PDB file of C-alpha atoms in Angstrom:
ATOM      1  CA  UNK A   1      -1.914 -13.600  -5.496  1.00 52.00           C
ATOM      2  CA  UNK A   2      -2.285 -10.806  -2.450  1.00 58.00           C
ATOM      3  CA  UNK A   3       1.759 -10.655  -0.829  1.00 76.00           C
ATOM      4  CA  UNK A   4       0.663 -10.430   2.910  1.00 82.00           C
ATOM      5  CA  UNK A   5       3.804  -8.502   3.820  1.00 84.00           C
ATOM      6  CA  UNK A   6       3.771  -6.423   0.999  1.00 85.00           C
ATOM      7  CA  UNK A   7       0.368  -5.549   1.866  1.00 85.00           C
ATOM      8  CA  UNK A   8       0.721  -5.066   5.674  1.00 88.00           C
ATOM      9  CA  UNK A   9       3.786  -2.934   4.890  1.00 91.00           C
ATOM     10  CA  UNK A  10       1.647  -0.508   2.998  1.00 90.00           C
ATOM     11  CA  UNK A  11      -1.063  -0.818   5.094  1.00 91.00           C
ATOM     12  CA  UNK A  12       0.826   1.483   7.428  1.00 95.00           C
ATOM     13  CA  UNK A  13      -0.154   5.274   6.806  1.00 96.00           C
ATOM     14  CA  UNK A  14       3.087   6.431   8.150  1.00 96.00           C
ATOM     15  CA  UNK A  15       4.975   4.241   5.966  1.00 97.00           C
ATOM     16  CA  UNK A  16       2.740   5.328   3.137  1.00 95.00           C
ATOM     17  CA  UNK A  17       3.679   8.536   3.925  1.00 97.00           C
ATOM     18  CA  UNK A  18       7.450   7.455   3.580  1.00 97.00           C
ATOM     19  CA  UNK A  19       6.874   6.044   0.328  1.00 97.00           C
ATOM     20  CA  UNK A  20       5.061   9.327  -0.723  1.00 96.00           C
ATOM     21  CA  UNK A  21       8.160  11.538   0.651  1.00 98.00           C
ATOM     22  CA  UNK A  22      10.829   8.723  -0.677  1.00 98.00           C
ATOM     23  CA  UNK A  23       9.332   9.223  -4.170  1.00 97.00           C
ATOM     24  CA  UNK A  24       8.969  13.195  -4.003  1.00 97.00           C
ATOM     25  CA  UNK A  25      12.587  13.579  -2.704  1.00 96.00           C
ATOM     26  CA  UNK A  26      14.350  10.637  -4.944  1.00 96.00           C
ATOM     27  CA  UNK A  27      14.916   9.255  -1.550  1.00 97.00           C
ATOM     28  CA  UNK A  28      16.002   9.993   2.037  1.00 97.00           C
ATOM     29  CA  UNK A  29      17.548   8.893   5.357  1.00 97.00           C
ATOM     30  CA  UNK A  30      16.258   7.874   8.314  1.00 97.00           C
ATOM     31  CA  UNK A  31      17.059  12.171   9.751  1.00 96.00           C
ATOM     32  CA  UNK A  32      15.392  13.563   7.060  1.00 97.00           C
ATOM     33  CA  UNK A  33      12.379  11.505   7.187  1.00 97.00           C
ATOM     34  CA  UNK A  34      11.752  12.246  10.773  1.00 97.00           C
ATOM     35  CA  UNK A  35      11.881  15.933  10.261  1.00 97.00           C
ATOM     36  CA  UNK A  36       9.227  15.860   7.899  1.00 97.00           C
ATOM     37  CA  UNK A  37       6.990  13.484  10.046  1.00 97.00           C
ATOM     38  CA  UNK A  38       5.392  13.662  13.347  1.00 95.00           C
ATOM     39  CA  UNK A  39       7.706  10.493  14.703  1.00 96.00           C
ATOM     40  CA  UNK A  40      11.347   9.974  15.944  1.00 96.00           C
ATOM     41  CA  UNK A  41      14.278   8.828  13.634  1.00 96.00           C
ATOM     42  CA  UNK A  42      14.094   5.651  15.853  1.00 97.00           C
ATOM     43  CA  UNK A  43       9.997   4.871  14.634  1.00 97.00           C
ATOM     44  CA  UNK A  44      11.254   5.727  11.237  1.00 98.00           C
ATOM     45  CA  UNK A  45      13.931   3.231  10.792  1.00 97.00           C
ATOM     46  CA  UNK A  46      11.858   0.701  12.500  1.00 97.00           C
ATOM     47  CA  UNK A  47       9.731   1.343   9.509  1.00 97.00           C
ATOM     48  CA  UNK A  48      12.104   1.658   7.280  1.00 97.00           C
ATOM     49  CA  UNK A  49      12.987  -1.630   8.470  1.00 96.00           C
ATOM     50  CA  UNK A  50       9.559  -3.048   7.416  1.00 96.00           C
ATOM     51  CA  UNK A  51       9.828  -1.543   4.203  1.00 97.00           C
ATOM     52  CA  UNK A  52      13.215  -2.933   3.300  1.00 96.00           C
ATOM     53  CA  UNK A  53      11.732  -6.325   4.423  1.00 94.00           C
ATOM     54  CA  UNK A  54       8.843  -5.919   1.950  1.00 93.00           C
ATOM     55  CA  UNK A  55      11.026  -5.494  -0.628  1.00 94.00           C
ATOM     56  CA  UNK A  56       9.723  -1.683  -0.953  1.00 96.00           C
ATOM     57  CA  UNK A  57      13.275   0.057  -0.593  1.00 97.00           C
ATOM     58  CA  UNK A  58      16.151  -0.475  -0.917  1.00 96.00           C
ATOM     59  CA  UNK A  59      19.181   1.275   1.319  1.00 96.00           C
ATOM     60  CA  UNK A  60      22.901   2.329   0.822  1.00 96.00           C
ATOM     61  CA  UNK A  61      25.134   4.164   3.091  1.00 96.00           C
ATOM     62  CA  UNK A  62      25.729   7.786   3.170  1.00 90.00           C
ATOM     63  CA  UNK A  63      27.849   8.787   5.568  1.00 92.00           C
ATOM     64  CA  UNK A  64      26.760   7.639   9.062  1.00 93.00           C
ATOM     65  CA  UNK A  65      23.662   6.711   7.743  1.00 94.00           C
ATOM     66  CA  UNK A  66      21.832   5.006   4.968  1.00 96.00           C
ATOM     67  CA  UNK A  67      19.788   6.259   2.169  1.00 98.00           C
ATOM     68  CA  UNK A  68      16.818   5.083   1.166  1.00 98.00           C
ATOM     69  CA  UNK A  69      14.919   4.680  -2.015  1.00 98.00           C
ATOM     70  CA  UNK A  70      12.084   3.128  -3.465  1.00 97.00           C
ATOM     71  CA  UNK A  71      11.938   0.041  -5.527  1.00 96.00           C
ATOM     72  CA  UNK A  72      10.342   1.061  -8.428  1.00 92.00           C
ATOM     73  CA  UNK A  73       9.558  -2.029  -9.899  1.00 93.00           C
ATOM     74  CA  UNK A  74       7.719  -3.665  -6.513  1.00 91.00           C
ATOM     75  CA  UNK A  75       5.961  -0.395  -5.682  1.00 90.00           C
ATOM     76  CA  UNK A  76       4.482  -1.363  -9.290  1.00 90.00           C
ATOM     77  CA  UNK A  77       4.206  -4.758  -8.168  1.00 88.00           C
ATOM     78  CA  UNK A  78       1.803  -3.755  -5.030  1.00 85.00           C
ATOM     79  CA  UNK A  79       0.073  -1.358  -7.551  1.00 84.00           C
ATOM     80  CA  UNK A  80      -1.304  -4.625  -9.652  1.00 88.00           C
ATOM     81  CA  UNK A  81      -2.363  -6.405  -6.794  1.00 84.00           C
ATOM     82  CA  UNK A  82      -4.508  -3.843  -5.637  1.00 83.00           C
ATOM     83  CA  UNK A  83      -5.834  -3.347  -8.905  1.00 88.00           C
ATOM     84  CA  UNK A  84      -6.450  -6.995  -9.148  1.00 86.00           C
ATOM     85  CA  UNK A  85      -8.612  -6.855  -5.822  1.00 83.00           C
ATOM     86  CA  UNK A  86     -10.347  -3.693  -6.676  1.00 88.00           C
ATOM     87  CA  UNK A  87     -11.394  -5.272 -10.218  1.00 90.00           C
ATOM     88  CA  UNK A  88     -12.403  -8.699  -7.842  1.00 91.00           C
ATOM     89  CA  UNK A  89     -14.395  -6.264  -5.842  1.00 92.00           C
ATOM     90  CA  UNK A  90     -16.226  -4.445  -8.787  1.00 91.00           C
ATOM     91  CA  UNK A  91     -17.284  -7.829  -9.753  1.00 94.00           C
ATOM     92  CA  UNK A  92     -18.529  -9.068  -6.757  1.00 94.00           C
ATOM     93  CA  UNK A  93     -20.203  -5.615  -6.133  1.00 95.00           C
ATOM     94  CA  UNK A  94     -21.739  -5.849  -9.397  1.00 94.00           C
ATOM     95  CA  UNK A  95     -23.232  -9.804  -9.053  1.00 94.00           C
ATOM     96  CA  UNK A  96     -25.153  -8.604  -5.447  1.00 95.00           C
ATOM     97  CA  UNK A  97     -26.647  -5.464  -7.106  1.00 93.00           C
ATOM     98  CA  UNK A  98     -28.247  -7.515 -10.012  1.00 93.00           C
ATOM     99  CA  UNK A  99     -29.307 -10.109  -7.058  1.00 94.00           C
ATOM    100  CA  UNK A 100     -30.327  -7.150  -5.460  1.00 93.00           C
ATOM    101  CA  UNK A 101     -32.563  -5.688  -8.511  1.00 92.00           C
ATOM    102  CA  UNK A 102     -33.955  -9.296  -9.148  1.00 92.00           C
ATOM    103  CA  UNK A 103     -35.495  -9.532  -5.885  1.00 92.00           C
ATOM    104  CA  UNK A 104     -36.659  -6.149  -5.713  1.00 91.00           C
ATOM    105  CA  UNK A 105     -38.611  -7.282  -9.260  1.00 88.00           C
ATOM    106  CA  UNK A 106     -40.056 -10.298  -7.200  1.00 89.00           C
ATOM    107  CA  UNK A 107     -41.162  -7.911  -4.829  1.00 87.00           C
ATOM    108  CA  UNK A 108     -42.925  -5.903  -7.294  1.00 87.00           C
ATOM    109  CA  UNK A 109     -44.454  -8.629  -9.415  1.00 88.00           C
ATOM    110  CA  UNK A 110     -45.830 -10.405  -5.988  1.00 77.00           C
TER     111      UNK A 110
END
């Protein structure tokens, strides 16, 4: 089952890009994020905020602000699902090309 919020968390490519720097760094605050991306600190706590929400970090304060991580264990959680619907999608890819090559042997036969 496809988490909707998970899913339109991640569907953000700045908050992708988060997730990227979160990992690479071991985490990050709200400052350090924003100097390495072409928003303010205030759009990168908003989407921090979306993140938390999903479930996709997890924060704890340092100093006068909070650092950020990533939750391991749902990033590998959103991970699944997409493998899930890319191995739905291979299928259904898969039954229109043979209904595809069937007709185009119709076509040939006729």
């Amino acid at each position: 089952m496809i988490d909707d919020e998970l899913w339109s968390a991640i569907g953000d490519p700045t908050r992708r890009r988060m997730l990227d720097l979160l990992l690479a760094d071991g985490g990050g605050t709200a400052t350090s994020l924003s100097d390495k991306l072409p928003v303010t600190r205030q759009a990168v706590a908003k989407h921090l905020g979306v993140l938390d929400r999903a479930g996709l970090v997890h924060s704890t304060p340092s100093g006068r602000e909070r650092r950020y991580t990533v939750d391991e264990v749902q990033l590998a959680r959103a991970i699944n699902q997409l493998t899930d619907v890319t191995d739905a999608w291979d299928r259904r890819l898969q039954r229109i090309k043979r209904i595809a090559e069937s007709i185009e042997k119709r076509k040939e036969q006729s």
